[in-house]
Structures are given as C-alpha cells and as structure tokens.
Coordinates of C-alpha atoms in Angstrom, one line a residue:
X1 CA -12.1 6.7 13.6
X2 CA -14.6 9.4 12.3
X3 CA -16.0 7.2 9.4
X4 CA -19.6 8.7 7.4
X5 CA -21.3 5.9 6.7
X6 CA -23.1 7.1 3.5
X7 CA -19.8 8.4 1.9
X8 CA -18.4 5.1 2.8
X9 CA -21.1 3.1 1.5
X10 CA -20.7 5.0 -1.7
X11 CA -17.0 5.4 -2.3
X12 CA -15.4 2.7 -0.6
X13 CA -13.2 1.1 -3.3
X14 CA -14.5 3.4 -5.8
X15 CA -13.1 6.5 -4.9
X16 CA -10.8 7.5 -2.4
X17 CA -12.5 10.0 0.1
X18 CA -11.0 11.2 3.8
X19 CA -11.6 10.0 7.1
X20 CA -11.1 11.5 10.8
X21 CA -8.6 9.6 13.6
X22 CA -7.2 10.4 17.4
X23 CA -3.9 9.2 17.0
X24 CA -1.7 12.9 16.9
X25 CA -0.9 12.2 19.9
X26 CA -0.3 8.5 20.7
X27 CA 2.2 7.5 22.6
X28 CA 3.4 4.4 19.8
X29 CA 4.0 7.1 17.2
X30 CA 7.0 8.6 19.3
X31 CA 10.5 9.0 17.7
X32 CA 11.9 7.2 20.5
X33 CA 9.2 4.6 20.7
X34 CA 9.5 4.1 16.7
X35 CA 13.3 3.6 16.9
X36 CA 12.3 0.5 19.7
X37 CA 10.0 -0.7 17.1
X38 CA 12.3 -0.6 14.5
X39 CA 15.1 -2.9 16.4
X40 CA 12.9 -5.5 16.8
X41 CA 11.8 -5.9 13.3
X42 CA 13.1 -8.1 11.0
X43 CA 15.6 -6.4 8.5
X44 CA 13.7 -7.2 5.5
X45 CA 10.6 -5.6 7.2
X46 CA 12.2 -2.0 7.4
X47 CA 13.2 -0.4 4.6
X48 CA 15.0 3.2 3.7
X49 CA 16.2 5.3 1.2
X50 CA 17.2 9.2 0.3
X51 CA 14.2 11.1 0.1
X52 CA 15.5 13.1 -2.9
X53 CA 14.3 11.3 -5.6
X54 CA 11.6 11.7 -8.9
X55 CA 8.0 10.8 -8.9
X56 CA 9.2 8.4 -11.7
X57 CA 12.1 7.0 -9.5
X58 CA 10.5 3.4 -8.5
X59 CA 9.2 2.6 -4.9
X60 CA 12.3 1.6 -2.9
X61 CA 14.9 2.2 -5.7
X62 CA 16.4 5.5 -4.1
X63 CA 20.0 5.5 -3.0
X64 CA 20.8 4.8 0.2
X65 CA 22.1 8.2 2.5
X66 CA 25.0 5.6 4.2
X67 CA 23.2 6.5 7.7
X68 CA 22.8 3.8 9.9
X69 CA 18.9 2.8 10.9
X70 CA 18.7 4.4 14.3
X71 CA 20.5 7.4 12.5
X72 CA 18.2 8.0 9.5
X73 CA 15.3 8.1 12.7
X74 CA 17.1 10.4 14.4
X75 CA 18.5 12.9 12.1
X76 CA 15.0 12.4 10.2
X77 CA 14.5 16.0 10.6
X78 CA 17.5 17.0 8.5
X79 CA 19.1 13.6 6.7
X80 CA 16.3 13.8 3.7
X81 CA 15.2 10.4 4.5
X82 CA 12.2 8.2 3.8
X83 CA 11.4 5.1 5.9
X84 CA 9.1 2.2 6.2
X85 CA 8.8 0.1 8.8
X86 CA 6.8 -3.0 7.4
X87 CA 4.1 -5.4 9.1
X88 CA 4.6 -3.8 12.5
X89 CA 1.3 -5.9 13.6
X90 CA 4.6 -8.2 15.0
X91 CA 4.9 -6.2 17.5
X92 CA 2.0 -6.4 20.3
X93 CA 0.9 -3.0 20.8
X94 CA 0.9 -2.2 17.6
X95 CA -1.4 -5.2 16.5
X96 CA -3.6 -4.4 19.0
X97 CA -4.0 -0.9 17.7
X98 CA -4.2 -1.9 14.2
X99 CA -6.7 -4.4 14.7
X100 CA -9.2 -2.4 16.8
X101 CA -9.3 0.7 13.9
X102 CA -9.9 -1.8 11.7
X103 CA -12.7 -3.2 13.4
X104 CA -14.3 0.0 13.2
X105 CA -13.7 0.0 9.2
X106 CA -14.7 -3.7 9.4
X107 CA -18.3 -2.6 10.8
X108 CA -19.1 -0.8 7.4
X109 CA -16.6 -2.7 5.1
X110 CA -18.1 -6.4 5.9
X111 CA -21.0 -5.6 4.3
X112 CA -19.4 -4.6 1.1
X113 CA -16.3 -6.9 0.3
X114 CA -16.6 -9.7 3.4
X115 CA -14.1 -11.8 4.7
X116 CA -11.4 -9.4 6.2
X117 CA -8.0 -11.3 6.5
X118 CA -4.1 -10.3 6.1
X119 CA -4.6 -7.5 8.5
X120 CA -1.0 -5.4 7.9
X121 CA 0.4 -1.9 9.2
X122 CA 3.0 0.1 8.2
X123 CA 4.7 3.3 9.2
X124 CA 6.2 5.6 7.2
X125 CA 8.7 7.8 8.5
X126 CA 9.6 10.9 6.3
X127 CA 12.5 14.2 6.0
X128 CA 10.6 17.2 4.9
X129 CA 10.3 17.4 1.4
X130 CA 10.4 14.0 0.7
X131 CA 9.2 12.0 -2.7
X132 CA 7.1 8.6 -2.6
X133 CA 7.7 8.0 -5.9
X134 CA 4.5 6.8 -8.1
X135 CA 3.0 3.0 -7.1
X136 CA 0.3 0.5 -6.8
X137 CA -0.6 -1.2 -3.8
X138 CA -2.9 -4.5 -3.7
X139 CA -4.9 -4.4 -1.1
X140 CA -7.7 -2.1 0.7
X141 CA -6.1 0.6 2.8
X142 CA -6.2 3.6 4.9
X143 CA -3.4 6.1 5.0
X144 CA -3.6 8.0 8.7
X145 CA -1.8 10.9 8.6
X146 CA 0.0 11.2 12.6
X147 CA 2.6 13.8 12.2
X148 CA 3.1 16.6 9.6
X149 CA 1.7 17.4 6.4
X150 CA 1.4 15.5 2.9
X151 CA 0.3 16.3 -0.6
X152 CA -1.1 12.9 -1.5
X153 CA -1.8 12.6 -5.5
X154 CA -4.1 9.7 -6.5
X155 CA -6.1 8.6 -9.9
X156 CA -9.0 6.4 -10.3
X157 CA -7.7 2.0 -10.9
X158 CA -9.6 1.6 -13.9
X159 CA -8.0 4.7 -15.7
X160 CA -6.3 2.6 -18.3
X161 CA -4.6 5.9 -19.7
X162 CA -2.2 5.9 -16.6
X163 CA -2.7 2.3 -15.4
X164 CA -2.3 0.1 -18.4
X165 CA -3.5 -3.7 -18.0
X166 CA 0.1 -5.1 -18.6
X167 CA 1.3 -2.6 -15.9
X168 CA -1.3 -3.9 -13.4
X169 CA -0.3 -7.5 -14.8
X170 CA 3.4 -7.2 -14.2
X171 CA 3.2 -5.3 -11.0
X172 CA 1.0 -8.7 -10.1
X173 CA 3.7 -10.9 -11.4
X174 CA 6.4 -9.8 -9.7
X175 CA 5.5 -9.4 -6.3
X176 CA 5.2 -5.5 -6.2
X177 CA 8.5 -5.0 -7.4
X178 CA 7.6 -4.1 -10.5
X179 CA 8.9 -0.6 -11.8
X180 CA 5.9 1.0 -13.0
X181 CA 5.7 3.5 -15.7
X182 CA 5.1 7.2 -15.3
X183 CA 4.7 10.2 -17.2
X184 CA 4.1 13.6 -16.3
X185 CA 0.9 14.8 -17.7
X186 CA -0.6 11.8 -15.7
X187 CA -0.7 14.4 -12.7
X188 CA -3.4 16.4 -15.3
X189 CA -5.9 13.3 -14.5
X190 CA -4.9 13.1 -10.6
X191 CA -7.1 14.0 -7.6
X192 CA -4.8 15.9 -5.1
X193 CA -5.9 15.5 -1.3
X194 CA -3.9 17.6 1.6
X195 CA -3.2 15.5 4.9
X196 CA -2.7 16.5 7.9
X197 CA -2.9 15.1 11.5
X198 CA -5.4 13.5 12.4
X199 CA -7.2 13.5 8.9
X200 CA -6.6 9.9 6.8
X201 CA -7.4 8.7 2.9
X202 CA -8.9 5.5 1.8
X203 CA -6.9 4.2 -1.3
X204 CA -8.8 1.7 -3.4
X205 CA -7.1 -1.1 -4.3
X206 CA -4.3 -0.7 -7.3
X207 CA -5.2 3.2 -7.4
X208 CA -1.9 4.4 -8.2
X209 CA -0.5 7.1 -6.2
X210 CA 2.3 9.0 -5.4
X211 CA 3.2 11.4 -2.3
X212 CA 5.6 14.9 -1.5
X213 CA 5.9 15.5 2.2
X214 CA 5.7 19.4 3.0
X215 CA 7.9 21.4 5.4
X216 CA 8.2 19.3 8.6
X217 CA 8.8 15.5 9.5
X218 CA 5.8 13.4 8.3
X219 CA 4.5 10.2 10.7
X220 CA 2.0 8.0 8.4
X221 CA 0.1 4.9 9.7
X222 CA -1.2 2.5 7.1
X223 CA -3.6 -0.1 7.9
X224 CA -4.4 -2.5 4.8
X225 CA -6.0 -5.7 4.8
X226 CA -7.4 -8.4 1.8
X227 CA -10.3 -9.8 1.3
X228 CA -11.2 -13.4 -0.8
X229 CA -12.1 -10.6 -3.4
X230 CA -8.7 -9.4 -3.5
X231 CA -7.1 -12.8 -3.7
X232 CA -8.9 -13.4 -6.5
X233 CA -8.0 -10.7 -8.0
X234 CA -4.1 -11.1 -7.3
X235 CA -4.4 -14.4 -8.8
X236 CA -6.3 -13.9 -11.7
X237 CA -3.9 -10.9 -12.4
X238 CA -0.8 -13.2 -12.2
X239 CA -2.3 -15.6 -14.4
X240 CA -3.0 -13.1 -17.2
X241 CA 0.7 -12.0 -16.9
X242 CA 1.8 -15.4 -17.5
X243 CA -0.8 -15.8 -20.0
X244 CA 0.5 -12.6 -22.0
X245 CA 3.9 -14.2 -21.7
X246 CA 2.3 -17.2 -24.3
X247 CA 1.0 -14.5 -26.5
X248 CA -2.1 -14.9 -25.1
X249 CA -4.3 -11.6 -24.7
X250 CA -6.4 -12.4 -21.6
X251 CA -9.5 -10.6 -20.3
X252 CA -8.8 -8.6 -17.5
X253 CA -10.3 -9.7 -14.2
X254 CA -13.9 -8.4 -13.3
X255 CA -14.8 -9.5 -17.1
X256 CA -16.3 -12.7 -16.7
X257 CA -16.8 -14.4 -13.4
X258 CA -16.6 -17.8 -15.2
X259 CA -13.2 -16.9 -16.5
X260 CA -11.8 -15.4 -13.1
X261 CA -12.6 -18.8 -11.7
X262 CA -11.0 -20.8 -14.2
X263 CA -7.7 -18.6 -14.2
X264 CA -8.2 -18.4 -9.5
X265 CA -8.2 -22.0 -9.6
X266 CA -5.9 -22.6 -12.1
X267 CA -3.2 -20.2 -10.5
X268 CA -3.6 -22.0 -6.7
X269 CA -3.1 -25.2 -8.9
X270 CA 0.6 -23.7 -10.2
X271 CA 1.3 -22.1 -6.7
X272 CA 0.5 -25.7 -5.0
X273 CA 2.9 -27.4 -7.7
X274 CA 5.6 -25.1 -7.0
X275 CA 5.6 -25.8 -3.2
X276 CA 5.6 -29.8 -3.6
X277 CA 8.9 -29.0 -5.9
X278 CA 10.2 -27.2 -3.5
X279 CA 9.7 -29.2 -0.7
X280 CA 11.4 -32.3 -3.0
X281 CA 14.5 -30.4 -4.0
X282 CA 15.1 -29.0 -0.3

C-alpha cells in the first residue's frame, strides 16, 4: 500500500485522507472467485439487498430483488444489487491478504493507537448506481476501491450537528443495528472523496458516511481492525446508552479518563454476568 507517513501521522483517525493499493488486478477479487467465496461463508456473514434505495433507507433494510445469491453475483451488472460478504478473513487466502496490508498500516498505526486485534475484511459487491445508505462503523478502517468508481460522502465523528451523542449511544447499544437518523442538508457539512481503482479512504472510527456507486460494477475491500482504545470506547458508549435509559445524562467518552474506566469496567462486569446466566439457564 502507498501510505505517506506524515499525512498519516497527522490524519489518522482525525480525518479521513486517501491511500494508494495494487489490488485492480488480483486474482481473489474475480466474479467467479467471489461467488467460491461466497458459498463457503456462513449465511449470516453475506448479506444483500436492492440497490435502489435512499441515503436515509438504513444499512441492510433494502428489499430483497428475490434473486438467488450466486444470481445477484452474476447478473450484478444489471440486477441493481448491493452485496457484502462479511469477515472473509475465514477463508485462507483472503486472511492472508488482509493480514499482510494491514501490517503495512500496522507499521505507522502501532505507534498511534497500539494493540491491533479483531482484524476483519469485507467485500462489497455493487450494480451501478447503487446507494449505501448513511452509517457508522466502530472500528478503524480502510475502504480499497478494486473495481469501478464510487462517490464516497463522509463528515467529521465529533460533528454533533449530524452525529448526535444518543445516536452514537444507540447505534452502540444495539449492536450496529441501529437505524440512524439522516437529513438532507447534512450532505452541506460532508467531505465528498472520488474512488477509483486502486486508490482507497481511511474512515475514522464512527465517521458517518454514506456511498453512490457510478456507472459500472463496483468491487470494494474493507480492512477494519480494533484496538483496546476502541473497546473502550464501545463499552463506555454502551454504558451511557443504558445510563440514558435511567434518566441519567452521562458524559460522553474521551471526557474524563477516570469516568471511562469506571463505566469500561463496569460494562465487562454486566457482559460477564450475562454470560454466567446464560450458561445456567442453557
């Protein structure tokens, strides 16, 4: 990967900024070779939907087209379709490929937020013209454009006026399936970034986002990983959720370190609880 070590230095999980790759060409990012990787993921790990939908929709709340799986890859030129195949690290090409790009982010990252874990890729698999309706993701990431053209629209995590704390809360809460707000003139606060092969973005954590494909099929690779910053930060976030639920108006995380450690601690504490109760009642 072509990474420039001042702008990362700088931006990394600041700003979002663009990045250089090789991977136009690769071999793992064939229709055909796609399809193979598709059959042997899980069902929950591959998900799809028409492509036709609002910015506002909600991620993965499209309608279905009624095409089978290897149909919607297939026909992905004209079916207006919008795929993603999830943690594709099972697969053991494509770990070995995600883990050696992000070793090269890991050389300049370490320094900055240490402790890379939870190393994840995903694919996304797009018609022309499709919608990636607006969403937060929780953890570090860099899109890699392989295959077409997308107009990526982005705006800064701690712009409360599109991101409200609740929102972040919530979206915490419920496991990313939280439907989160949007509202047109939010695109009057967006940056607007144009990918194409071989370039890539860095999203900061929970900077909200959403994506248009242009004129021909789109091939995305994703490679996200957490840090123990970020699970700190998921937990804290879940914690002021429930704490909001008492009528409780919590400080957000990054606020006081003495508070995020209370509420870190105190949500492993719940999560630990719920497991022993599971285990008794299975």
């Amino acid at each position: 990967m072509a990474l420039e070590a001042a702008i990362f230095k700088e931006k990394f999980n600041r700003k979002p900024f663009l990045v250089g790759h090789k991977l136009a060409d690769h071999p793992l990012f064939s229709l055909s070779r796609l399809i193979e990787l598709a059959r042997q993921l899980p069902e929950e790990h591959v998900k799809y939907t028409s492509g036709d939908v609002s910015v506002a929709q909600g991620l993965y709340k499209g309608p279905r087209t009624g095409l089978s799986l290897e149909d919607t890859m297939r026909q992905i030129e004209d079916c207006r379709s919008w795929m993603v195949l999830k943690f594709v690290e099972n697969d053991p090409e494509y770990r070995a490929l995600l883990h050696q790009l992000l070793e090269e982010i890991g050389a300049q990252s370490e320094p900055l937020y240490p402790g890379m874990q939870r190393r994840s890729g995903f694919i996304f698999v797009s018609s022309p013209g499709s919608t990636t309706p607006f969403h937060i993701d929780p953890e570090f990431n860099f899109l890699l454009q392989v295959r077409g053209s997308k107009i990526f629209h982005i705006w800064n995590e701690s712009d409360r006026a599109v991101l409200a704390e609740h929102d972040l809360e919530q979206n915490y809460v419920q496991g990313g399936g939280y439907h989160l707000p949007f509202q047109e003139e939010f695109n009057q606060r967006a940056q607007v970034f144009t990918l194409t092969p071989n370039t890539g973005l860095h999203v900061p954590v929970n900077a909200p986002h959403w994506v248009k494909v242009e004129n021909e099929v789109s091939i995305s690779f994703s490679i996200t990983f957490h840090t123990p910053w970020t699970e700190q930060r998921e937990a804290v976030y879940g914690m002021n959720g429930h704490l909001r639920k008492m009528k409780i108006n919590p400080a957000p995380f990054g606020e006081s370190a003495t508070s995020d450690a209370l509420k870190y601690n105190a949500m492993r504490a719940l999560r630990r609880a719920k497991k022993l109760t599971k285990k008794d009642t299975d």
